[in-house]
mmCIF file with all atom_site columns, C-alpha atoms in Angstrom:
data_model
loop_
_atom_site.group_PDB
_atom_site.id
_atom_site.type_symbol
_atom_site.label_atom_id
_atom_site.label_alt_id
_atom_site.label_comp_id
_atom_site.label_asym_id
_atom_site.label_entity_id
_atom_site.label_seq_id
_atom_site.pdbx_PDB_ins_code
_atom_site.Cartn_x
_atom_site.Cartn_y
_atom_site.Cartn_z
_atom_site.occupancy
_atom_site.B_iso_or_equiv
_atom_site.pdbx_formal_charge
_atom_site.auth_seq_id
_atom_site.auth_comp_id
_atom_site.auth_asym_id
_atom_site.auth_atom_id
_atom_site.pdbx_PDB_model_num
ATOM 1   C CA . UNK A 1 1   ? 93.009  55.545 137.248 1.00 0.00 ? 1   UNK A CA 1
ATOM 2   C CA . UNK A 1 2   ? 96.171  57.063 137.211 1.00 0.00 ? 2   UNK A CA 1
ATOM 3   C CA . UNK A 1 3   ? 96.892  59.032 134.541 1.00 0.00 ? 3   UNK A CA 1
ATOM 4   C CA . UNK A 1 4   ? 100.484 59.343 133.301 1.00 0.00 ? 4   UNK A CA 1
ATOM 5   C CA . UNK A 1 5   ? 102.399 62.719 133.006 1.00 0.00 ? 5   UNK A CA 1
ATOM 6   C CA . UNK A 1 6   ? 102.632 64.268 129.174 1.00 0.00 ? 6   UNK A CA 1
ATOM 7   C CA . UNK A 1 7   ? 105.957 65.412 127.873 1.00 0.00 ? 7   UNK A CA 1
ATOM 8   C CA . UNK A 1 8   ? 105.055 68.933 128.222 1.00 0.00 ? 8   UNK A CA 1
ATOM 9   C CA . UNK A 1 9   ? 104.429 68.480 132.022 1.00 0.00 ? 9   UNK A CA 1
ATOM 10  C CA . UNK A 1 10  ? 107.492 66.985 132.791 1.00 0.00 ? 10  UNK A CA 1
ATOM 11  C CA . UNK A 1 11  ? 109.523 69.603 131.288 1.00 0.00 ? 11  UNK A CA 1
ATOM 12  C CA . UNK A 1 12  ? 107.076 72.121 133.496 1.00 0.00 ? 12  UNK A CA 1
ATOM 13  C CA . UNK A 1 13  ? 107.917 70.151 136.242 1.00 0.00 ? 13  UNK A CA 1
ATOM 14  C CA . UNK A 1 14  ? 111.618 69.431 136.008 1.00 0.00 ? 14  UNK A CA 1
ATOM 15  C CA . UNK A 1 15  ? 111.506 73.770 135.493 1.00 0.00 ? 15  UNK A CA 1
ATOM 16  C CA . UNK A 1 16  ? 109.780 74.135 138.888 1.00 0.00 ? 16  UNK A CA 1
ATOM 17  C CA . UNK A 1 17  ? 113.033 71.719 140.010 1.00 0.00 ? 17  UNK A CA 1
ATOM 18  C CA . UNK A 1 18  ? 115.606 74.002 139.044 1.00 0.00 ? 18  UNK A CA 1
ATOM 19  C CA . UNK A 1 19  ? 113.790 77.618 140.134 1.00 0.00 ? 19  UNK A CA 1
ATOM 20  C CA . UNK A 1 20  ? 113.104 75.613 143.272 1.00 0.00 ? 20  UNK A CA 1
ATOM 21  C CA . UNK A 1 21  ? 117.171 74.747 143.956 1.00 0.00 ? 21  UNK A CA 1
ATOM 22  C CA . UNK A 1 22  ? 118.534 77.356 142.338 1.00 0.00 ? 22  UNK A CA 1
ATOM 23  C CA . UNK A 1 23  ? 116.871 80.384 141.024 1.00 0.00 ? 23  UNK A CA 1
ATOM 24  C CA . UNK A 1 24  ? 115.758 83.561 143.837 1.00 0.00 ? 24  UNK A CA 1
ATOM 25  C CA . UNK A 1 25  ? 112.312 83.051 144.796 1.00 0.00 ? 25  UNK A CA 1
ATOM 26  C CA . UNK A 1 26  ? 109.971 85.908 144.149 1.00 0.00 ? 26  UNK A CA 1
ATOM 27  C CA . UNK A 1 27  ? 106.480 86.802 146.489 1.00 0.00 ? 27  UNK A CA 1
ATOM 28  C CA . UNK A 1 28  ? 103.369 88.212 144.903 1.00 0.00 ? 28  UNK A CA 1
ATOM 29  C CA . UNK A 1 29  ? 102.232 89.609 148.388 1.00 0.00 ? 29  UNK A CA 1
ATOM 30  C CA . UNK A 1 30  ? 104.937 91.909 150.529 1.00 0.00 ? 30  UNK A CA 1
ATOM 31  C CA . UNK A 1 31  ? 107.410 90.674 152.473 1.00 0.00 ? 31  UNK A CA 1
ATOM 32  C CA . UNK A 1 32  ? 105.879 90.367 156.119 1.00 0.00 ? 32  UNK A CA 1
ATOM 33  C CA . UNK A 1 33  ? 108.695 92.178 157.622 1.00 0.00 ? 33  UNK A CA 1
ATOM 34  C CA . UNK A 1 34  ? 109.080 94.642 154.862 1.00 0.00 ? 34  UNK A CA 1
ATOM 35  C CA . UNK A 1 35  ? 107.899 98.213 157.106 1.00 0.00 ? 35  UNK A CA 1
ATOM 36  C CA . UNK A 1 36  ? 109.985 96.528 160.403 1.00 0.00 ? 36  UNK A CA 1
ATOM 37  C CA . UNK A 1 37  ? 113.787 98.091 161.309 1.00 0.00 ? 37  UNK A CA 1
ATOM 38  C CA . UNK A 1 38  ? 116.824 95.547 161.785 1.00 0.00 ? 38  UNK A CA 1
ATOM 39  C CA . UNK A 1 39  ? 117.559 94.872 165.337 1.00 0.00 ? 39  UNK A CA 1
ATOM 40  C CA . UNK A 1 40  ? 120.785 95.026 167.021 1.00 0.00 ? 40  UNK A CA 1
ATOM 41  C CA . UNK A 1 41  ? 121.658 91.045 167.238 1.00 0.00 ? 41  UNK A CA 1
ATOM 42  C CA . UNK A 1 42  ? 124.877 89.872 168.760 1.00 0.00 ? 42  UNK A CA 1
ATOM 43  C CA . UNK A 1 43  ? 127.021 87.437 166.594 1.00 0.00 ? 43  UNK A CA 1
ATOM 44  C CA . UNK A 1 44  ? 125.448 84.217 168.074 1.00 0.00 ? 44  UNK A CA 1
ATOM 45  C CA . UNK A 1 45  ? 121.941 85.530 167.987 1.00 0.00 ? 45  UNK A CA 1
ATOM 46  C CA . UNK A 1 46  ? 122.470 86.107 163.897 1.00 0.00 ? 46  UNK A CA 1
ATOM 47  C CA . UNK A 1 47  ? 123.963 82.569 164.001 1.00 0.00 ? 47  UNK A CA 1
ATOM 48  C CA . UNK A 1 48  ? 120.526 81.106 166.063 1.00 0.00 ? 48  UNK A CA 1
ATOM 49  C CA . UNK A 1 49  ? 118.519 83.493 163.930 1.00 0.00 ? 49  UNK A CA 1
ATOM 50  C CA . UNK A 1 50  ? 120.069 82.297 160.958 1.00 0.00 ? 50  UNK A CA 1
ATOM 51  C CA . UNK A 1 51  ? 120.161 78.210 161.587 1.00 0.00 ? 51  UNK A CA 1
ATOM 52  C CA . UNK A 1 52  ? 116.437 78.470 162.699 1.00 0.00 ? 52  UNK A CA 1
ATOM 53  C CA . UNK A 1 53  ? 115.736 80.239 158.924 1.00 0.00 ? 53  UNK A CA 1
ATOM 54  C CA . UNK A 1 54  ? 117.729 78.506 157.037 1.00 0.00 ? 54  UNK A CA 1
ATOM 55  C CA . UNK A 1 55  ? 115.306 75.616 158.562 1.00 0.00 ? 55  UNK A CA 1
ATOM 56  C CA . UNK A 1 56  ? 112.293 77.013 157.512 1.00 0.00 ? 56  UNK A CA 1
ATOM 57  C CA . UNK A 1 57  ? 113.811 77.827 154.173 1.00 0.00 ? 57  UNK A CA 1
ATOM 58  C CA . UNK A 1 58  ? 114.808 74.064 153.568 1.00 0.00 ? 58  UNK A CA 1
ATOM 59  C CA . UNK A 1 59  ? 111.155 73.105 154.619 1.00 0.00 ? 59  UNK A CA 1
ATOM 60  C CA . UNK A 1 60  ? 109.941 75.213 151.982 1.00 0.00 ? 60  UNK A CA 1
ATOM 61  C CA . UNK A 1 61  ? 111.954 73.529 149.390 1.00 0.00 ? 61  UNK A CA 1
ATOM 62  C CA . UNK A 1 62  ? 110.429 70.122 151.273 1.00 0.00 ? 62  UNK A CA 1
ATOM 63  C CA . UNK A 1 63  ? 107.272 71.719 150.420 1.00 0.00 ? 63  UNK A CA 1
ATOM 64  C CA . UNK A 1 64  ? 107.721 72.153 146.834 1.00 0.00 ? 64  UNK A CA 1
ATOM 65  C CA . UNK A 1 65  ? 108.907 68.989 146.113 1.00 0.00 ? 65  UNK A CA 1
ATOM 66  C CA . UNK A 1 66  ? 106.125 67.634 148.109 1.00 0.00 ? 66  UNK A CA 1
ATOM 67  C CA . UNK A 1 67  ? 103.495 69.363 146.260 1.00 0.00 ? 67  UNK A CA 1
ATOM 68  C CA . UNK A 1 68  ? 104.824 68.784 142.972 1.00 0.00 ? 68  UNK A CA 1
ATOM 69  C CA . UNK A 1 69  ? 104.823 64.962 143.581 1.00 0.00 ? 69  UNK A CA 1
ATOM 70  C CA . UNK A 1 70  ? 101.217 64.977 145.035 1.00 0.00 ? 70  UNK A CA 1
ATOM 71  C CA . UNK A 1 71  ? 100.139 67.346 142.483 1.00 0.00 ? 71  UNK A CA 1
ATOM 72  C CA . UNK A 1 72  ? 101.929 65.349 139.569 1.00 0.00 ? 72  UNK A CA 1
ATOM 73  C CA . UNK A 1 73  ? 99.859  62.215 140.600 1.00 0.00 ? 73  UNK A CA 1
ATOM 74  C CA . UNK A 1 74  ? 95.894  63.398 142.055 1.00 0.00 ? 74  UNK A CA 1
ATOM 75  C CA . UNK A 1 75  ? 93.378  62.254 140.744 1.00 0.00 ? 75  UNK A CA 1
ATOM 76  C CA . UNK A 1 76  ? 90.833  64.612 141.364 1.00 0.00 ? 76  UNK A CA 1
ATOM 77  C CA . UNK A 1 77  ? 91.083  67.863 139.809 1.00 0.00 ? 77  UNK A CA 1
ATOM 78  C CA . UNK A 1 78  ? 90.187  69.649 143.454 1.00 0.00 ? 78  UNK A CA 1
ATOM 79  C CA . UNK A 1 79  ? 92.802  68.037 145.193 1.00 0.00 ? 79  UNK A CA 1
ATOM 80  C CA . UNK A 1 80  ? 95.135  69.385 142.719 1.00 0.00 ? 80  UNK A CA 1
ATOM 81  C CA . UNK A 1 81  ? 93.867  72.638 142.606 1.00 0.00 ? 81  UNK A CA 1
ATOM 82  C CA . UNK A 1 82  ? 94.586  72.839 146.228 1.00 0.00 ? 82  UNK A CA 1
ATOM 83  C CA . UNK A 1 83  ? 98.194  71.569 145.605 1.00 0.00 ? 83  UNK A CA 1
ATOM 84  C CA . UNK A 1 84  ? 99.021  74.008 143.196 1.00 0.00 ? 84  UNK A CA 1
ATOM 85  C CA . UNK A 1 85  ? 97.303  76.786 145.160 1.00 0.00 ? 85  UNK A CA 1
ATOM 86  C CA . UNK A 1 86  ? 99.644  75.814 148.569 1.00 0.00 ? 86  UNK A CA 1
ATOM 87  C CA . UNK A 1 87  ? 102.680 75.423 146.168 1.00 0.00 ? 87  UNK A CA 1
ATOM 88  C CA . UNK A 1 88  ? 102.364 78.910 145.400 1.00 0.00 ? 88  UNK A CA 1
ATOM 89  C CA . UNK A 1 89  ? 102.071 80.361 148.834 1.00 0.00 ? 89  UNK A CA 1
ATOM 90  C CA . UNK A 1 90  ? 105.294 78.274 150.126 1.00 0.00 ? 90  UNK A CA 1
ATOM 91  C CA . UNK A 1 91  ? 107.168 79.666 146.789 1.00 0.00 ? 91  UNK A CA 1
ATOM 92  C CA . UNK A 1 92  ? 106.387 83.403 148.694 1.00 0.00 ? 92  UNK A CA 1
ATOM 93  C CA . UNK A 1 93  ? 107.575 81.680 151.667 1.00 0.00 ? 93  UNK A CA 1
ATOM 94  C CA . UNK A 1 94  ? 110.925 80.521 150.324 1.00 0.00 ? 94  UNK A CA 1
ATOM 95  C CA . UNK A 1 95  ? 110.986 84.280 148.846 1.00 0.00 ? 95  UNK A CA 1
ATOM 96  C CA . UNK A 1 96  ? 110.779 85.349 152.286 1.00 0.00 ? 96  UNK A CA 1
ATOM 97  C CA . UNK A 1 97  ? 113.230 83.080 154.287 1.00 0.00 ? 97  UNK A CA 1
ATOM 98  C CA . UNK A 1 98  ? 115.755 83.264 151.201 1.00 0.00 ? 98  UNK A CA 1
ATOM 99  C CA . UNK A 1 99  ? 115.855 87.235 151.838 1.00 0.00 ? 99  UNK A CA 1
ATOM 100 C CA . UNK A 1 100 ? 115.971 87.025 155.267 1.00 0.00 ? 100 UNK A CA 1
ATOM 101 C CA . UNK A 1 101 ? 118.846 84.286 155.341 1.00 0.00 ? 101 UNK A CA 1
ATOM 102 C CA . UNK A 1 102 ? 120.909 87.034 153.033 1.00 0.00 ? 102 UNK A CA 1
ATOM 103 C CA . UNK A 1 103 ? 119.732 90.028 155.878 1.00 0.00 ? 103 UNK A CA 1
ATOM 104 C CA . UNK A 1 104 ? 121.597 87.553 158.496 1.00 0.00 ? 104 UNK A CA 1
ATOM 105 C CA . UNK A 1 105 ? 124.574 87.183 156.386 1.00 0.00 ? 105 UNK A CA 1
ATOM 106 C CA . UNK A 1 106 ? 124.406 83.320 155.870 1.00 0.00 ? 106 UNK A CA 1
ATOM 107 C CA . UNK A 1 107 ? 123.293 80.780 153.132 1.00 0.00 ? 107 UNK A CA 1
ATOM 108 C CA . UNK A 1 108 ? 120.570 78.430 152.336 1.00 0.00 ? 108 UNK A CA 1
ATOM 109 C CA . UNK A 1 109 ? 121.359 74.546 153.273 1.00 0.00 ? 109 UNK A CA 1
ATOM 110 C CA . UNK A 1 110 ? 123.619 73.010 151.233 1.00 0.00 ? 110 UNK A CA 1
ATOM 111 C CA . UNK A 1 111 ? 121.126 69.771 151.788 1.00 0.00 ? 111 UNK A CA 1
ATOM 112 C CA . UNK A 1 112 ? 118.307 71.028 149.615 1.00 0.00 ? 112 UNK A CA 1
ATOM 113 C CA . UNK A 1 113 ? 119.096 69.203 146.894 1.00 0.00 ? 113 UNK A CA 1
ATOM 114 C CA . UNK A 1 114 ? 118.933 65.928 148.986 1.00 0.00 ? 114 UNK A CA 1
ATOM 115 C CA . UNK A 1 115 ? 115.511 67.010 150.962 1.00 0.00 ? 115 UNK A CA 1
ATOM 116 C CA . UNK A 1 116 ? 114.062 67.668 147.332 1.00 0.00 ? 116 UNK A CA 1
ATOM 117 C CA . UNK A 1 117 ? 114.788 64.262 146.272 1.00 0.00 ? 117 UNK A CA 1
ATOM 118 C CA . UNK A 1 118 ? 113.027 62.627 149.265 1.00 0.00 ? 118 UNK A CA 1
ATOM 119 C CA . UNK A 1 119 ? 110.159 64.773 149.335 1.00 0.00 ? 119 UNK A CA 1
ATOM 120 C CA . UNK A 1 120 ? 109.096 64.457 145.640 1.00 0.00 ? 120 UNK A CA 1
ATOM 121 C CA . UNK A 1 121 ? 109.545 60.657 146.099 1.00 0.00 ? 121 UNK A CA 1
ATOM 122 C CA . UNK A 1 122 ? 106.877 60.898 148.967 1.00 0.00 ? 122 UNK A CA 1
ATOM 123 C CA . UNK A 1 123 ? 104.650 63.280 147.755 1.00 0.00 ? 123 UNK A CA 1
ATOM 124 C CA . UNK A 1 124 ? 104.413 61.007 144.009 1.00 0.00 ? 124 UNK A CA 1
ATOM 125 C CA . UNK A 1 125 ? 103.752 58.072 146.594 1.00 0.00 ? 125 UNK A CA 1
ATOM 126 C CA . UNK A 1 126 ? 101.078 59.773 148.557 1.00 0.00 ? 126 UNK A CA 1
ATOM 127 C CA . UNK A 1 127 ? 99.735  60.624 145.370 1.00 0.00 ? 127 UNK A CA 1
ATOM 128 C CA . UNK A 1 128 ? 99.886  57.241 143.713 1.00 0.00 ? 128 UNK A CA 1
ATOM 129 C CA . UNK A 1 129 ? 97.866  56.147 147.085 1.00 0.00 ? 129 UNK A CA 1
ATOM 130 C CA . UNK A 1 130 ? 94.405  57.733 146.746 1.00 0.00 ? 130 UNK A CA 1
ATOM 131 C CA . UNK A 1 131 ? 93.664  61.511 147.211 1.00 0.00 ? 131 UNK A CA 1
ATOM 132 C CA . UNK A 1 132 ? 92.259  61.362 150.221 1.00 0.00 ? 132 UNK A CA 1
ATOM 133 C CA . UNK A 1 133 ? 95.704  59.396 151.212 1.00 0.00 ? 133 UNK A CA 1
ATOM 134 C CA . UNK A 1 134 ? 97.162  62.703 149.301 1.00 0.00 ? 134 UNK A CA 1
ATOM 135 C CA . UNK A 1 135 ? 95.300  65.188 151.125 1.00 0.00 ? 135 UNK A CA 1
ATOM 136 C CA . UNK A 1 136 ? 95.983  63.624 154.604 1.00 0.00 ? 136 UNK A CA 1
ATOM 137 C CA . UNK A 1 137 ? 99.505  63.464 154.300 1.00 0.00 ? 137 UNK A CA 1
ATOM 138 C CA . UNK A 1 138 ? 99.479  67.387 153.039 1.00 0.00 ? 138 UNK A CA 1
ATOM 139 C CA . UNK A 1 139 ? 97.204  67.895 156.315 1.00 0.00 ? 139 UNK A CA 1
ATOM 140 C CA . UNK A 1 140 ? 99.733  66.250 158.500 1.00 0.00 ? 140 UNK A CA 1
ATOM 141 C CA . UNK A 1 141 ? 102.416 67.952 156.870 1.00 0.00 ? 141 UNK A CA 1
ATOM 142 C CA . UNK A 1 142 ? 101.024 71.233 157.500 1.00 0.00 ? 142 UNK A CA 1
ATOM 143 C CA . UNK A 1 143 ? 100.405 70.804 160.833 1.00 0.00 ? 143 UNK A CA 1
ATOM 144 C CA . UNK A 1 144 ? 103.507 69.297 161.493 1.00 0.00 ? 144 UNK A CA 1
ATOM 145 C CA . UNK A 1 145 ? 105.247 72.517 159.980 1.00 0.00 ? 145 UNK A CA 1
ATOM 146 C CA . UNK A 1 146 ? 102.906 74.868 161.857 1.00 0.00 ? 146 UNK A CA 1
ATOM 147 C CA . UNK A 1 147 ? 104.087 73.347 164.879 1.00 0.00 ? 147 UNK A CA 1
ATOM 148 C CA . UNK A 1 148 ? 107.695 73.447 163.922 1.00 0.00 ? 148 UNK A CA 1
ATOM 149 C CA . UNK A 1 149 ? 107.057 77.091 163.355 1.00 0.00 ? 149 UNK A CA 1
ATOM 150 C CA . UNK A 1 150 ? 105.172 77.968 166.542 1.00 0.00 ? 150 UNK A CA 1
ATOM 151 C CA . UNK A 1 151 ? 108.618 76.288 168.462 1.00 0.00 ? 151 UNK A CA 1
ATOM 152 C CA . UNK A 1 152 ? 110.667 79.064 166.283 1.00 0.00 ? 152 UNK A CA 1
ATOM 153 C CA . UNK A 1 153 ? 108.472 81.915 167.641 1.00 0.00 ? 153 UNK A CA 1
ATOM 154 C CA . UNK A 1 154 ? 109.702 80.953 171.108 1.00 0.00 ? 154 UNK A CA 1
ATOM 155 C CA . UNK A 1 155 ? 113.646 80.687 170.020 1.00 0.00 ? 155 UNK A CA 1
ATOM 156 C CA . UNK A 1 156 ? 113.874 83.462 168.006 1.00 0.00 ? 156 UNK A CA 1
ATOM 157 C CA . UNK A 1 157 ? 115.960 86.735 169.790 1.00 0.00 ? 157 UNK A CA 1
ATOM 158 C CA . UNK A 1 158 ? 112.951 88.226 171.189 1.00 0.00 ? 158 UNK A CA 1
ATOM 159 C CA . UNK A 1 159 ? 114.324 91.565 169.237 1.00 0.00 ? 159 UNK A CA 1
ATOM 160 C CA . UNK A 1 160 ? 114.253 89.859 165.868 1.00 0.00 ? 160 UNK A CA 1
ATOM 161 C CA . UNK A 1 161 ? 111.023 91.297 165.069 1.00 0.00 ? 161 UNK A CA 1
ATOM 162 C CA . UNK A 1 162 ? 111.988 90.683 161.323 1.00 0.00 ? 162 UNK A CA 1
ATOM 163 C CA . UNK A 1 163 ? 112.535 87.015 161.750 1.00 0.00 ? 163 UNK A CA 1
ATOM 164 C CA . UNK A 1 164 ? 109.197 86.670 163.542 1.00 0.00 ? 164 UNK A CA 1
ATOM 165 C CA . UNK A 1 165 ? 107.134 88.424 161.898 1.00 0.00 ? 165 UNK A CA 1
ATOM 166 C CA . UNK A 1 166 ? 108.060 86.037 158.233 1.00 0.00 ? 166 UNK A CA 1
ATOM 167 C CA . UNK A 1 167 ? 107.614 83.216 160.820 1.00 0.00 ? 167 UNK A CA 1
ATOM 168 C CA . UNK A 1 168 ? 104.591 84.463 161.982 1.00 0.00 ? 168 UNK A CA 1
ATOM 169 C CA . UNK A 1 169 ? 102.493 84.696 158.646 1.00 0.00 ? 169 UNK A CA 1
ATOM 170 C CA . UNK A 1 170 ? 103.976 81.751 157.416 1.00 0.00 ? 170 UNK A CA 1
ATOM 171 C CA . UNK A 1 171 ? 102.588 79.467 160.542 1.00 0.00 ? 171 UNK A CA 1
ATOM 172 C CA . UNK A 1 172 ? 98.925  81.388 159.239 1.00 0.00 ? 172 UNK A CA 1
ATOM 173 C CA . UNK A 1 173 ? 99.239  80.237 155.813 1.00 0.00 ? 173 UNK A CA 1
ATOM 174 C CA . UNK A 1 174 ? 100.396 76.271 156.616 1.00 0.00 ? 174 UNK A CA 1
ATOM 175 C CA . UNK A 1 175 ? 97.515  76.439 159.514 1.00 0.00 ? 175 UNK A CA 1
ATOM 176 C CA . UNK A 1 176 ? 95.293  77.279 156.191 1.00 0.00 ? 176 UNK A CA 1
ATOM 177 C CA . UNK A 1 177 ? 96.700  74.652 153.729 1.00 0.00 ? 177 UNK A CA 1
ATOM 178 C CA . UNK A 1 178 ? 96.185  71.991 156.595 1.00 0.00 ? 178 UNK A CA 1
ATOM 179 C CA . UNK A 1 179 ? 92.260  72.960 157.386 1.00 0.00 ? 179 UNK A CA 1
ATOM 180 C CA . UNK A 1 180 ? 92.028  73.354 153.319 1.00 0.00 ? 180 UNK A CA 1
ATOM 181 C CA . UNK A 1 181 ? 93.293  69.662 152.934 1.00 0.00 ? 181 UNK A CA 1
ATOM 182 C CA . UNK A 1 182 ? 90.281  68.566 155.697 1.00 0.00 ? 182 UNK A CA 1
ATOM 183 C CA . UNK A 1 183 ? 87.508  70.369 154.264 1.00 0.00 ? 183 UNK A CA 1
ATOM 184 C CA . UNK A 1 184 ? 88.490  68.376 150.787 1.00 0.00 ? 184 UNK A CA 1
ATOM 185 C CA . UNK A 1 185 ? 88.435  65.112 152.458 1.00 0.00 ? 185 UNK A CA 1
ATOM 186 C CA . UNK A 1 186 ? 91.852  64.876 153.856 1.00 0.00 ? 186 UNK A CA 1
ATOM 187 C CA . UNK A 1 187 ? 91.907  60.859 155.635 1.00 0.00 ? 187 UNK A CA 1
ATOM 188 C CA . UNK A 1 188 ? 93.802  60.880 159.025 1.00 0.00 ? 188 UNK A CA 1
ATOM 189 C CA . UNK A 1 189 ? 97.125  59.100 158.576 1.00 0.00 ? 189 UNK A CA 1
ATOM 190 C CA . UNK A 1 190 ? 97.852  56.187 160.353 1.00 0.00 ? 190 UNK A CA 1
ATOM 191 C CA . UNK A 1 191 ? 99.879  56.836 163.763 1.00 0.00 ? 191 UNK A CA 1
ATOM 192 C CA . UNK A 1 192 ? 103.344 54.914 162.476 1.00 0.00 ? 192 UNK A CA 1
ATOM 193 C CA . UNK A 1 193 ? 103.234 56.736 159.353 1.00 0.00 ? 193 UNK A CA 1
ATOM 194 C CA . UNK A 1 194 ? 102.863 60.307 161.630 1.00 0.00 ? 194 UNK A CA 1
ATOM 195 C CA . UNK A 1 195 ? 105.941 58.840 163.616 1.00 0.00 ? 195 UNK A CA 1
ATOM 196 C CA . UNK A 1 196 ? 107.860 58.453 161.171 1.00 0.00 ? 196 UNK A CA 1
ATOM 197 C CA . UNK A 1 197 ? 107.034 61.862 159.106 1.00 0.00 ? 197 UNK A CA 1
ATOM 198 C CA . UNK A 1 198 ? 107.850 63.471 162.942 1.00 0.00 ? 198 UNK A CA 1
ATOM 199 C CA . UNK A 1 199 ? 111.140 61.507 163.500 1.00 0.00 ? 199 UNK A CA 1
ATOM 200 C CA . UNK A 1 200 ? 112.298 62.252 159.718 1.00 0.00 ? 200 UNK A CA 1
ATOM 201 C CA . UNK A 1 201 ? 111.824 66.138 160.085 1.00 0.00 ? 201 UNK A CA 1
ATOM 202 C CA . UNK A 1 202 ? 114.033 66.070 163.141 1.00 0.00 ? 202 UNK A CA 1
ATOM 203 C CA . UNK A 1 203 ? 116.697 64.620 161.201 1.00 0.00 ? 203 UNK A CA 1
ATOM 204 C CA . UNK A 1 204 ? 116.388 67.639 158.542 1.00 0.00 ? 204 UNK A CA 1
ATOM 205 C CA . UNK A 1 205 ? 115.894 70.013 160.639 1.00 0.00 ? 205 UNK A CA 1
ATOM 206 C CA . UNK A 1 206 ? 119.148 69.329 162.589 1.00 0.00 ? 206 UNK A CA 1
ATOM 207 C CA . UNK A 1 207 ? 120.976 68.931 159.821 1.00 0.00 ? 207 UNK A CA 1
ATOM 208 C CA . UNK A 1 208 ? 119.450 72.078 157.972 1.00 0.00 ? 208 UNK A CA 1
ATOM 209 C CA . UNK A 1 209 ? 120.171 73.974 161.176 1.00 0.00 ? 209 UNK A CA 1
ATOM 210 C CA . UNK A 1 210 ? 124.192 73.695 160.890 1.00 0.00 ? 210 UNK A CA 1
ATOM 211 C CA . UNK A 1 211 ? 124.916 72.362 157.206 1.00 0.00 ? 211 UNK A CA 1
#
C-alpha cells in the first residue's frame, strides 16, 4: 500500500526543488576534469561545446526530479535506497556540467523549471505503479541517458578534453544506476512507453540545446 508523504518530507522535498533549480550544485568526489588544461576552442566550438552541456546539465535536473518522484512513492525500502543513492551521484553530475557551462561562458537552460515539472510528475507515476514498474522506468532512463551521452563523446571538439572527460564518467555512473535498477528487479517497459520516453527526450534536448 501506498503510503502517503509526512509533513516533514514534503518540506525535505520541496528543499531538494529549490537547490535543484536554483542553488550551485556541489560534488563529494573531484571534478573529472579537474587535473586537465583548457583547450583552445574557436567561438562556435564553445557554442557546440556549450549547447551539448547545457543538455546534459538539464538531464540532470530531469534526473532529480525523476528520482524524487520515484523515491517519494516506492514501496520497498531497496528500491528507494537505490533512488536516493543515484540522486546523489546525478547531484555531482549537475555540479560538474554547472561548472563546466560557466568554463564555456554560457548558462544553464532557462527550461529547467519546465523539465522539473514533467519529470517529478512521471517519476510519482512510475512510482504509484509498482516498484518493479519504478525500477524499469529508472533502467530505461539510464540507458537512454547513457546513450545520449555516448552520441556527445562523438560531437564534442575532439580538443575539449574537459568536456569529455565530465561526459565520460558520467556515461559510467548512469551505465551503473541502470544495471543497479536490474539486479533489484527492474521489469522491462513496454515498447510504446520506451517510444515515447525516446521521442520526449528529443524534444528537450533540442530545446535545452539553444534555449
Amino acid at each position: 500500500m501506498l503510503k502517503l508523504p509526512s509533513v516533514d518530507q514534503l518540506i525535505t522535498e520541496f528543499d531538494t526543488v529549490l537547490r535543484t533549480l536554483a542553488a550551485p550544485a556541489t560534488s563529494a568526489r573531484q571534478h573529472p576534469d579537474a587535473a586537465l588544461e583548457e583547450a583552445e576552442l574557436s567561438e562556435a566550438e564553445k557554442t557546440h561545446a556549450a549547447g551539448l552541456m547545457r543538455v546534459n546539465h538539464c538531464g540532470e535536473v530531469c534526473a532529480q526530479a525523476l528520482y524524487q518522484g520515484q523515491a517519494l512513492t516506492a514501496r520497498d525500502p531497496a528500491a528507494r535506497d537505490a533512488l536516493k543513492q543515484a540522486a546523489q551521484e546525478e547531484v555531482e553530475h549537475l555540479a560538474w556540467t554547472e561548472r563546466r557551462l560557466a568554463e564555456l561562458g554560457s548558462h544553464r537552460s532557462l527550461l529547467n523549471p519546465l523539465w522539473y515539472a514533467g519529470s517529478f510528475a512521471m517519476g510519482v507515476t512510475a512510482g504509484v505503479i509498482g516498484d518493479k514498474w519504478n525500477l524499469g522506468f529508472l533502467a530505461e532512463t539510464e540507458r537512454q541517458v547513457t546513450a545520449h551521452l555516448e552520441s556527445h563523446l562523438s560531437q564534442l571538439p575532439e580538443q575539449d578534453a574537459k568536456s569529455r572527460a565530465i561526459v565520460t564518467q558520467m556515461a559510467i555512473d548512469e551505465t551503473s544506476h541502470a544495471e543497479q535498477a536490474v539486479a533489484l528487479g527492474a521489469a522491462p517497459l513496454p515498447l510504446p512507453v520506451v517510444q515515447l520516453m525516446t521521442a520526449t527526450s528529443k524534444v528537450m534536448t533540442g530545446l535545452s540545446y539553444r534555449i
